[in-house]
PDB file of C-alpha atoms in Angstrom:
ATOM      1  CA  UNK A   1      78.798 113.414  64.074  1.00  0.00           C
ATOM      2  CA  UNK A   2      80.321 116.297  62.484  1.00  0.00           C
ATOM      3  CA  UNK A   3      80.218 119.588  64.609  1.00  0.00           C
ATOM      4  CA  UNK A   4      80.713 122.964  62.794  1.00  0.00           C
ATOM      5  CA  UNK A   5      81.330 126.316  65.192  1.00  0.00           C
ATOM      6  CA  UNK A   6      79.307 129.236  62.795  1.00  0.00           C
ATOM      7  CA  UNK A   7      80.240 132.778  63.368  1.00  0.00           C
ATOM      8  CA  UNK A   8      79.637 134.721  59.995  1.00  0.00           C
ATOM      9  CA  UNK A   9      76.435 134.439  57.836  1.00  0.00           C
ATOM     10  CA  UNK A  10      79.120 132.944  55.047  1.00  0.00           C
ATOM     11  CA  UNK A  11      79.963 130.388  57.316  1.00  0.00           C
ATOM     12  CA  UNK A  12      76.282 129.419  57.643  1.00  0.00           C
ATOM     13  CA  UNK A  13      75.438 129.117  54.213  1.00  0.00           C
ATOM     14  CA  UNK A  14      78.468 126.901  53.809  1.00  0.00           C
ATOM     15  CA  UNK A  15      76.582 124.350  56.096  1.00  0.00           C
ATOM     16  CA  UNK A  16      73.781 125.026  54.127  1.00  0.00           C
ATOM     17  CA  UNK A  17      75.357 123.897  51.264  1.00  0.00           C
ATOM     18  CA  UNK A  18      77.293 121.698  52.181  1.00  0.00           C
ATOM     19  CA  UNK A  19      73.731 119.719  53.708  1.00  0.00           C
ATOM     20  CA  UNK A  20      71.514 120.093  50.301  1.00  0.00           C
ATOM     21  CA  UNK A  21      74.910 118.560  48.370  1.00  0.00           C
ATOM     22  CA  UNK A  22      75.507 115.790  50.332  1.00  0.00           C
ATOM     23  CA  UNK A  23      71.510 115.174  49.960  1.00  0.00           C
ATOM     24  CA  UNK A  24      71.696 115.075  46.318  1.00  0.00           C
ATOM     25  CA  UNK A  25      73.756 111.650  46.083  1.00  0.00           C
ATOM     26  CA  UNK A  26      72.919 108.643  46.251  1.00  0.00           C
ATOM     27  CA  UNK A  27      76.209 106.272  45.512  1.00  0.00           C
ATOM     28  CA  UNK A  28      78.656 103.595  47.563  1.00  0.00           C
ATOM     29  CA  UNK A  29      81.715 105.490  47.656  1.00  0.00           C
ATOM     30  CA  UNK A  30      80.159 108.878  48.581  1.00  0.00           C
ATOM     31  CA  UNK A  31      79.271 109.487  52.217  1.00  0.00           C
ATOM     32  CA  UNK A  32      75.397 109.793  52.763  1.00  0.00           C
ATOM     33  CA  UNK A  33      74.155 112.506  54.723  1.00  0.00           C
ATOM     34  CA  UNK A  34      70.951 110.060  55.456  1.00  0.00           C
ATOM     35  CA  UNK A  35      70.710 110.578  59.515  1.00  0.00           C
ATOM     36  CA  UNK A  36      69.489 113.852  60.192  1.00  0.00           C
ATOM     37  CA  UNK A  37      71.144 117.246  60.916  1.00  0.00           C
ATOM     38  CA  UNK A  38      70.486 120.464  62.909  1.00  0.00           C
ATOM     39  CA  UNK A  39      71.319 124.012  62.690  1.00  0.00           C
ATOM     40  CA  UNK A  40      71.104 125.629  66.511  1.00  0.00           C
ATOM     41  CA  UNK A  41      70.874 129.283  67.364  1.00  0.00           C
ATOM     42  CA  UNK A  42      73.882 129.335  70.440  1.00  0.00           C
ATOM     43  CA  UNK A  43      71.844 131.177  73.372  1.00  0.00           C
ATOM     44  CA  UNK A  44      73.934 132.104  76.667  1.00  0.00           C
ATOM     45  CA  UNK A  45      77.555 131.988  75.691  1.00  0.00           C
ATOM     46  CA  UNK A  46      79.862 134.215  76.677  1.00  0.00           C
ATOM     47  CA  UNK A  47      81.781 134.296  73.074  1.00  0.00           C
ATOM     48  CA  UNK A  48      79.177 136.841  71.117  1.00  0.00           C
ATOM     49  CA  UNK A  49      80.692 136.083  67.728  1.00  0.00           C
ATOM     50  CA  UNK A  50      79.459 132.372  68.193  1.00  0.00           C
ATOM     51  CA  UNK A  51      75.780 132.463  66.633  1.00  0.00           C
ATOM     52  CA  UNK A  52      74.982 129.293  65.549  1.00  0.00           C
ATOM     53  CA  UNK A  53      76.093 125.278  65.802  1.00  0.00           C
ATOM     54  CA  UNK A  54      75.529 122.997  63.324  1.00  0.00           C
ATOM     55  CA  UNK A  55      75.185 119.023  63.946  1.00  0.00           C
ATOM     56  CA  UNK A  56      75.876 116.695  60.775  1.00  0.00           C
ATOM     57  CA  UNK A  57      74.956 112.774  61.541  1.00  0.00           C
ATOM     58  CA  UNK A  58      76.799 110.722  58.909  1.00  0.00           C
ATOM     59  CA  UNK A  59      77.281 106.853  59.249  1.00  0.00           C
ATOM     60  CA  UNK A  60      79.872 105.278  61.072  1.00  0.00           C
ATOM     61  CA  UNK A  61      83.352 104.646  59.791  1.00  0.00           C
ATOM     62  CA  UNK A  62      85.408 103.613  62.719  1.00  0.00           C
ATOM     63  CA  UNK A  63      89.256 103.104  61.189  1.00  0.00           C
ATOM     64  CA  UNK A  64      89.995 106.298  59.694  1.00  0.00           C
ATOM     65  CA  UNK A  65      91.044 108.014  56.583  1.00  0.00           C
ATOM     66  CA  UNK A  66      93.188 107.247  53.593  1.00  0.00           C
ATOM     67  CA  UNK A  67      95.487 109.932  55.512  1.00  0.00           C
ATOM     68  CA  UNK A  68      95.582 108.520  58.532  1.00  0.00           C
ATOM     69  CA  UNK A  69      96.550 104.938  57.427  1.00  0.00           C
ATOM     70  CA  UNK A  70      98.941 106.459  55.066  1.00  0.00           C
ATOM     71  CA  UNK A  71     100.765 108.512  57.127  1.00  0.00           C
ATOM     72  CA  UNK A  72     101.295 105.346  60.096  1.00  0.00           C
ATOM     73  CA  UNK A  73     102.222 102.960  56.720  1.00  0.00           C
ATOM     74  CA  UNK A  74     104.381 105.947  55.764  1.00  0.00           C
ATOM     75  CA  UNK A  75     106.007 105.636  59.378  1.00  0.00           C
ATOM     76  CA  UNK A  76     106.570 102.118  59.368  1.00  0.00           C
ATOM     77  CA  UNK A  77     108.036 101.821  55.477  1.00  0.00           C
ATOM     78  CA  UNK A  78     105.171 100.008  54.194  1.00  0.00           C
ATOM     79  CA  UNK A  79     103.384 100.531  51.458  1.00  0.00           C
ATOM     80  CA  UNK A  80      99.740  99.313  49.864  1.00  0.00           C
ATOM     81  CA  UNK A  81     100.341  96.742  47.246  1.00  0.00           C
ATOM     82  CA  UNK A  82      99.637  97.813  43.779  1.00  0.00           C
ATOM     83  CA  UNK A  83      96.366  95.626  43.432  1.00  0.00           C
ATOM     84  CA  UNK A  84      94.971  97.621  46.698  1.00  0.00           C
ATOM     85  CA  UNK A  85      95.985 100.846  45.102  1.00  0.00           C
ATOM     86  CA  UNK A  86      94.130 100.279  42.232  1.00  0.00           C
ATOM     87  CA  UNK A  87      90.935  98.800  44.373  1.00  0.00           C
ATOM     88  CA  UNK A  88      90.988 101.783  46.179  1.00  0.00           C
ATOM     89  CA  UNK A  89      91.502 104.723  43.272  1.00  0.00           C
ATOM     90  CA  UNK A  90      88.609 102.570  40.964  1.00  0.00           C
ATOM     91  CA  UNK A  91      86.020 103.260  44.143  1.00  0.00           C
ATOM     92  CA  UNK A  92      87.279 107.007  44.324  1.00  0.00           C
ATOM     93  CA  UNK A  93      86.874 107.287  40.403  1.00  0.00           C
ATOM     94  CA  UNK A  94      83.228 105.380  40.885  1.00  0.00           C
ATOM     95  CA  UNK A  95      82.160 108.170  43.056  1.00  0.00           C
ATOM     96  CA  UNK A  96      83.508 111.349  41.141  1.00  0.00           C
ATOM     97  CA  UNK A  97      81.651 110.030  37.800  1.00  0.00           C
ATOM     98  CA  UNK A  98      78.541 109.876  39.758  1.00  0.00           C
ATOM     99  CA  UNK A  99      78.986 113.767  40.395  1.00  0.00           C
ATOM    100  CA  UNK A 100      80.465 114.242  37.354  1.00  0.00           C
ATOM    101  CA  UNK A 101      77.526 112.971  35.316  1.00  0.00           C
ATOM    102  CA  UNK A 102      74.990 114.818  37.602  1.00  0.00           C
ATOM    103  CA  UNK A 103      72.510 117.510  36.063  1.00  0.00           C
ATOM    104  CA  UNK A 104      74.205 119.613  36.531  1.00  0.00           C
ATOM    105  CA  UNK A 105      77.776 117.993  36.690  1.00  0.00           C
ATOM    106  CA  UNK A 106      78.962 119.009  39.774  1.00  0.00           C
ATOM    107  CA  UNK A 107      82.482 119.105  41.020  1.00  0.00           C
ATOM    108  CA  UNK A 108      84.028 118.185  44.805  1.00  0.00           C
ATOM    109  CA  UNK A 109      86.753 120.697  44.528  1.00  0.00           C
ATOM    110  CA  UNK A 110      88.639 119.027  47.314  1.00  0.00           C
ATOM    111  CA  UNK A 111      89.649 115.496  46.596  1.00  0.00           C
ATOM    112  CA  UNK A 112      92.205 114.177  48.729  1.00  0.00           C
ATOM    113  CA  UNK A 113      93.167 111.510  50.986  1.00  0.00           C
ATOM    114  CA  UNK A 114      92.118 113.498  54.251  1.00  0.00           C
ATOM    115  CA  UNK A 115      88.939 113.174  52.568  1.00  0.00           C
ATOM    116  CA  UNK A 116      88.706 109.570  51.598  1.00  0.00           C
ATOM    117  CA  UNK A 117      87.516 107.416  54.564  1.00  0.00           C
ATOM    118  CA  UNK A 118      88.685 103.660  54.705  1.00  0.00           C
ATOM    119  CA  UNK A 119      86.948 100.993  55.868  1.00  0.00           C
ATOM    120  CA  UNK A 120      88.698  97.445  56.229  1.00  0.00           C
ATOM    121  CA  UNK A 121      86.657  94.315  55.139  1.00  0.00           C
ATOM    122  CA  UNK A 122      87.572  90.814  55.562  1.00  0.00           C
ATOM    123  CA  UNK A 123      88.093  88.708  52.553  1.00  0.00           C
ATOM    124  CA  UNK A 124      87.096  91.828  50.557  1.00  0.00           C
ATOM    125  CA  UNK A 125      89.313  95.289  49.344  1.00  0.00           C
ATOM    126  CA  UNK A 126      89.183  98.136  51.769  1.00  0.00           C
ATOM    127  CA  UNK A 127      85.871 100.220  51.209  1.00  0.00           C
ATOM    128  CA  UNK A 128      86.827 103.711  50.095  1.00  0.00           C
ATOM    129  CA  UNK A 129      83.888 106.711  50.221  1.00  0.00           C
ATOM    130  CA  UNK A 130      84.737 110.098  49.524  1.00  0.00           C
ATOM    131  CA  UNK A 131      83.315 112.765  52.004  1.00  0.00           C
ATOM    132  CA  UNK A 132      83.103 116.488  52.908  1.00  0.00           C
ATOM    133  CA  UNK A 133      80.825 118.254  50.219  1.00  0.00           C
ATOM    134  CA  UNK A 134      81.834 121.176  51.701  1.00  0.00           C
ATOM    135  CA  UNK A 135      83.137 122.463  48.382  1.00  0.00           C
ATOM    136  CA  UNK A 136      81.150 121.342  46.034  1.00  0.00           C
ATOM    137  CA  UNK A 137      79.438 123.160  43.522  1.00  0.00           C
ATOM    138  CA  UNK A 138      78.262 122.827  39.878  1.00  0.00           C
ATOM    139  CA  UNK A 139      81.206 121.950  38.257  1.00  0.00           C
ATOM    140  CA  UNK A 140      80.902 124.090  34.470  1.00  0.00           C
ATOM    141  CA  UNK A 141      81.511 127.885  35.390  1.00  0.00           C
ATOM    142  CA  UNK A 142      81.997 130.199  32.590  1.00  0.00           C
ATOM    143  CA  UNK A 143      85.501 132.916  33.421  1.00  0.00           C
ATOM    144  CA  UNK A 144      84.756 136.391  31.056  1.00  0.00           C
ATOM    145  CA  UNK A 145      86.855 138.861  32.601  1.00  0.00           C
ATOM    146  CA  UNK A 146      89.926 138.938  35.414  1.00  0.00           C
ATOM    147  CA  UNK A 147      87.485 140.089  38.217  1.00  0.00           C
ATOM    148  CA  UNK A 148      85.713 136.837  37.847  1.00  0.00           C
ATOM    149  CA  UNK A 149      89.126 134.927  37.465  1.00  0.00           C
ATOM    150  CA  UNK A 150      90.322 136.662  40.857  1.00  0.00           C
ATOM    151  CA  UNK A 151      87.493 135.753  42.510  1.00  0.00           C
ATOM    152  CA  UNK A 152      87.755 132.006  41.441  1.00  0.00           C
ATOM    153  CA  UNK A 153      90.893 131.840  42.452  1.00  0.00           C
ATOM    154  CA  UNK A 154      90.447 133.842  45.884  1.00  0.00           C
ATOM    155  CA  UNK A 155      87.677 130.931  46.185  1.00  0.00           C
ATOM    156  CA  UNK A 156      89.589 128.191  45.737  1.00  0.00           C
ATOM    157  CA  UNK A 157      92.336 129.706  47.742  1.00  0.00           C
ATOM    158  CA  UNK A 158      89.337 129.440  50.613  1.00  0.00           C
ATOM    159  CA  UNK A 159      87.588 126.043  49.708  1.00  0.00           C
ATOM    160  CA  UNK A 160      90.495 123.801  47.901  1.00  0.00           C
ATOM    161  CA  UNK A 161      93.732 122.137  49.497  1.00  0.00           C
ATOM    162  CA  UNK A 162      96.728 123.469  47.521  1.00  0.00           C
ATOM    163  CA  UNK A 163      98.676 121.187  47.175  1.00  0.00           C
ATOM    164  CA  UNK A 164      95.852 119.055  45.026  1.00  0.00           C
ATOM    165  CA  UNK A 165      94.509 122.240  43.814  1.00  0.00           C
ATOM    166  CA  UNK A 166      94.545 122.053  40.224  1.00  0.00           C
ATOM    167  CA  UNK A 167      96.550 125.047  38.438  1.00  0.00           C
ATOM    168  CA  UNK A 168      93.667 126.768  36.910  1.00  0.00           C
ATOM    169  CA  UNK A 169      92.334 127.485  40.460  1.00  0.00           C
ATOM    170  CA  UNK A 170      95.796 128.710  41.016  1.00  0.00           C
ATOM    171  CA  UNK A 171      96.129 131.277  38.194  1.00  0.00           C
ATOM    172  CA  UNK A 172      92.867 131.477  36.183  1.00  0.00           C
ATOM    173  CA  UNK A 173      92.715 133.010  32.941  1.00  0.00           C
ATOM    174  CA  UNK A 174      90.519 135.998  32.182  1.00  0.00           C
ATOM    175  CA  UNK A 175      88.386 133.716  29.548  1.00  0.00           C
ATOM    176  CA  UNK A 176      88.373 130.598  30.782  1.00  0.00           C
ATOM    177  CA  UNK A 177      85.980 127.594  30.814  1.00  0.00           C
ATOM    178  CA  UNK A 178      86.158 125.286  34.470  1.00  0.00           C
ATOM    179  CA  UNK A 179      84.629 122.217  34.081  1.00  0.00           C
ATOM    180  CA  UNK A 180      84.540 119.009  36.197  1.00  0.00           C
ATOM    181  CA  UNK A 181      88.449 118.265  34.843  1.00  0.00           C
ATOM    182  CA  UNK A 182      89.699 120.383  38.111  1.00  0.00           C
ATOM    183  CA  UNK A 183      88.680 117.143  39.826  1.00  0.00           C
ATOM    184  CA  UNK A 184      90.864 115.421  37.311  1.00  0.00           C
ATOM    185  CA  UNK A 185      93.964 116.867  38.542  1.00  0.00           C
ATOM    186  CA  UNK A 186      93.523 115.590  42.259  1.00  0.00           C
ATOM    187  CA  UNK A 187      92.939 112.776  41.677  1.00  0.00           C
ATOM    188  CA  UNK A 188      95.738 112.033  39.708  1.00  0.00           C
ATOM    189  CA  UNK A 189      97.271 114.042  42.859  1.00  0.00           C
ATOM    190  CA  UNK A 190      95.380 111.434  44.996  1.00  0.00           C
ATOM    191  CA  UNK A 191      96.434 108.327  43.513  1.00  0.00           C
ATOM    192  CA  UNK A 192      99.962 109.496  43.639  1.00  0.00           C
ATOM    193  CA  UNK A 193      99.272 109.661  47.392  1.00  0.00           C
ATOM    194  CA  UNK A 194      97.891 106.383  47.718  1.00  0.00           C
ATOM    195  CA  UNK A 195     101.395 105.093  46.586  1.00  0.00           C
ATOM    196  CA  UNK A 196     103.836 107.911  48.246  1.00  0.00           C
ATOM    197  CA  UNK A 197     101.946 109.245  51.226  1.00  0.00           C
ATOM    198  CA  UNK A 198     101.957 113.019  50.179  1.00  0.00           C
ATOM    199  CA  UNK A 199     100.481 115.148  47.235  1.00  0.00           C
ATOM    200  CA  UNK A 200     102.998 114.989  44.129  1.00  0.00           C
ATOM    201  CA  UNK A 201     104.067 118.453  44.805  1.00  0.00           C
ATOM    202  CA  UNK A 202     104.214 118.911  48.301  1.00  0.00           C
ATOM    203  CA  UNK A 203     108.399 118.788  48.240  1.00  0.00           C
ATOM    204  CA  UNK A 204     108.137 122.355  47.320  1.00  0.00           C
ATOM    205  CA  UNK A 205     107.404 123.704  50.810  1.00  0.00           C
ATOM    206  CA  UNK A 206     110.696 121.694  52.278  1.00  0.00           C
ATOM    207  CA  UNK A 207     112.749 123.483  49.312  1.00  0.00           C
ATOM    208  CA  UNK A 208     114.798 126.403  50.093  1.00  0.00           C
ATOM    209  CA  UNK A 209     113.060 128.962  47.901  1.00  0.00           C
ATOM    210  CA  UNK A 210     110.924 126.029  46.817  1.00  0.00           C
ATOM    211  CA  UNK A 211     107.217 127.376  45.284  1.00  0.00           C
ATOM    212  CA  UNK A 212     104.331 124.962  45.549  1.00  0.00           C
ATOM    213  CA  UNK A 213     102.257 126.642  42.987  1.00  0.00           C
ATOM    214  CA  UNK A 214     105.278 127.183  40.661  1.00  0.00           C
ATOM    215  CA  UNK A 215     105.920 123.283  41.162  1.00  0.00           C
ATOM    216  CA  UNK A 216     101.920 122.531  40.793  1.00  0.00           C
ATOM    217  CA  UNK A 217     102.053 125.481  37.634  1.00  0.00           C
ATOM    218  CA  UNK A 218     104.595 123.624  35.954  1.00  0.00           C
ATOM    219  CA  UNK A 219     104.022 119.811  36.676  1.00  0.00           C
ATOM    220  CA  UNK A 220     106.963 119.341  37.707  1.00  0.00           C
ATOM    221  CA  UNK A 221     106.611 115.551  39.650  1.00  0.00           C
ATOM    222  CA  UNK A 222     109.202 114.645  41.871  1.00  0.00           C
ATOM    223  CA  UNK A 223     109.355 110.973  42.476  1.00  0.00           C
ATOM    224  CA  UNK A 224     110.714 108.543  45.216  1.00  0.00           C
ATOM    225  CA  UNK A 225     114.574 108.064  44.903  1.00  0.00           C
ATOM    226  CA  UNK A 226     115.671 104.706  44.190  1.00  0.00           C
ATOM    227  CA  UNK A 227     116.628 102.015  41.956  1.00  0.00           C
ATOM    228  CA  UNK A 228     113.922  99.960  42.525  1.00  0.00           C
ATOM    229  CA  UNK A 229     110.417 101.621  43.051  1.00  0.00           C
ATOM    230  CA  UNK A 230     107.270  99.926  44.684  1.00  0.00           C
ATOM    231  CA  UNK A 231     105.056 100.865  41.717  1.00  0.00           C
ATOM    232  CA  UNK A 232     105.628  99.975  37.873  1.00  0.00           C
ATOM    233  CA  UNK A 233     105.887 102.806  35.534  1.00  0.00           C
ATOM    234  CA  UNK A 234     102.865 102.322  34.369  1.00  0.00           C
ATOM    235  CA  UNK A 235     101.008 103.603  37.428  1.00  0.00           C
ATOM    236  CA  UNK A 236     103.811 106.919  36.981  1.00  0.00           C
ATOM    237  CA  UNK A 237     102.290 107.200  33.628  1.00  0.00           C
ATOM    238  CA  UNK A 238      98.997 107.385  34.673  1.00  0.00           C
ATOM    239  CA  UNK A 239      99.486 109.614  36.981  1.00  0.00           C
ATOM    240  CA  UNK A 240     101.430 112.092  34.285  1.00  0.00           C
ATOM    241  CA  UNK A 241      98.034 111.535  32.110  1.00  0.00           C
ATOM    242  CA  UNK A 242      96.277 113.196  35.018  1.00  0.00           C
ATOM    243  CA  UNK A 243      98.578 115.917  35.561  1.00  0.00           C
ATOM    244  CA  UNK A 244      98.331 117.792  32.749  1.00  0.00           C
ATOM    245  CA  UNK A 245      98.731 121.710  33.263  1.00  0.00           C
ATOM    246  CA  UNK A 246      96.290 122.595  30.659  1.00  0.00           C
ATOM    247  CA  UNK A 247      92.747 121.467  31.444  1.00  0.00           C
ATOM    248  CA  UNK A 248      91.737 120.361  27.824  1.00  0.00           C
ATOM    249  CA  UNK A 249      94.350 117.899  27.198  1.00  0.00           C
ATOM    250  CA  UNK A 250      93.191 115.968  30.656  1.00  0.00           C
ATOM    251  CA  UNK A 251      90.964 112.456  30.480  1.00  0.00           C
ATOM    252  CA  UNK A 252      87.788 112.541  31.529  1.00  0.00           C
ATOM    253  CA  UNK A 253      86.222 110.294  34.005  1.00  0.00           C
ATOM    254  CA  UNK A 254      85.255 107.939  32.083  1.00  0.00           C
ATOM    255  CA  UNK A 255      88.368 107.431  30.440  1.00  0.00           C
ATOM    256  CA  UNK A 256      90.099 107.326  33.711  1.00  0.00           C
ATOM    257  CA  UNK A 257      87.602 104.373  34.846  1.00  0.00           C
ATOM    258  CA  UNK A 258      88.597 102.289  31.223  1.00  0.00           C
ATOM    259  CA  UNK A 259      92.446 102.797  31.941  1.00  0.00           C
ATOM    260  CA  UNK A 260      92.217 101.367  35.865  1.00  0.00           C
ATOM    261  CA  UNK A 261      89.826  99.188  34.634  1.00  0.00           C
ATOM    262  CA  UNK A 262      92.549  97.663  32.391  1.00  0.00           C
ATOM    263  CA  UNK A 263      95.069  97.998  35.054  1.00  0.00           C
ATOM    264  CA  UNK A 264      93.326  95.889  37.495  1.00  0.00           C
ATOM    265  CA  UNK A 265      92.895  93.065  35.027  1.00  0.00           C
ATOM    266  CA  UNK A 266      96.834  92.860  34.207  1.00  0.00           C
ATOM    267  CA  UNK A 267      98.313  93.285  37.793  1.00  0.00           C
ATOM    268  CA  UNK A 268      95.381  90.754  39.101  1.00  0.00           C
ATOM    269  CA  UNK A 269      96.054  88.399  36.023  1.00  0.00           C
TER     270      UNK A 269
END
């Protein structure tokens, strides 16, 4: 059960969205809201500002996020093997092309791996689902003058985790064209993750006079140190293909989904 504290009428329709999005999908590796929900006027508290509660029933999912299991494999110096990396990025890309190829194509806007719940299978890959449609919204959104880029960006600044945020949610241009590609860049972000632990860019905030959106800006990927990495360069290249600062020159989903698809035949070979 997901609980949500409402206290503003903003925060309200946020739950409001966030319910009719999560009812428009019907796919594997996105988490159903199927069970019910419930939006309760708060009577007799002593906290005036606290007006409403909201109660979200999603299925179960007992062992955790891709965060969680990173950060304890991160602990212990172990690290998913690149066949499980792949298993687990191909389910993520399986249910961002069923949003993306919505009508209208709609966008999650907050792709990460606090947002990717695991579940362990026996004799089968680990089952990844993305949740939290909290953020989503129709992903195409036409930008015509710098008031409307400010308030995209003072948006995502709200709604999207920056250190996956992609950099045209960072510093949008006054005529601009957003599309579904934001969702691009974290994955690529994501999948990065899946290997290291952390976003590709999230060395900036240990830097003395280190900038995460300069870093994120610029694409400037730091990898692990070492002569001998876990992961071939071919997974560092397609992560780079994701990563691209300017929105037009990044794949699409689909192209994404042909790539992994031809990574998980040679590494499995």
């Amino acid at each position: 059960m997901k609980k949500v504290i409402i206290q503003t009428e903003e925060q309200l329709e946020m739950v409001k969205q966030e319910i009719r999005v999560s009812s428009l999908f019907s796919h594997p590796n996105l988490l159903p809201l199927l069970y019910d929900h419930a939006i309760i006027p708060v009577k007799g508290t002593h906290d005036i500002s606290r007006k409403h509660e909201a109660y979200l029933l999603f299925p179960v999912h007992l062992d955790g996020t891709l965060l969680d299991i990173a950060t304890v494999m991160q602990s212990k110096k172990e690290s998913f093997t690149i066949t499980t990396v792949l298993q687990i990025f191909r389910q993520l890309c399986a249910g961002l092309k069923h949003m993306h190829n919505f009508d209208p194509p709609y966008a999650h806007n907050d792709v990460k791996p606090g947002n990717v719940l695991i579940t362990h299978r026996k004799g089968q890959p680990p089952l990844a689902i993305l949740m939290d449609f909290g953020s989503a919204r129709p992903a195409r959104k036409e930008i015509r003058s710098r008031s409307e880029a400010l308030q995209l960006q003072e948006w995502a600044s709200e709604h999207c985790s920056a250190p996956f945020r992609a950099p045209e949610l960072w510093d949008c241009p006054s005529h601009a064209d957003i599309d579904e590609r934001t969702d691009i860049w974290s994955l690529g972000c994501t999948l990065y993750a899946i290997m290291y632990g952390t976003s590709p860019f999230e060395y900036a905030l240990g830097e003395s006079g280190g900038s995460l959106q300069l870093a994120v800006m610029n694409a400037q990927i730091k990898w692990p140190s070492g002569h001998n990495p876990p992961y071939p360069e071919n997974l560092h290249q397609f992560v780079h293909w994701m990563l691209q600062p300017q929105p037009a020159m990044r794949p699409n989903i689909d192209d994404i989904i042909i790539h992994v698809d031809k990574l998980i035949l040679k590494f499995s070979s």
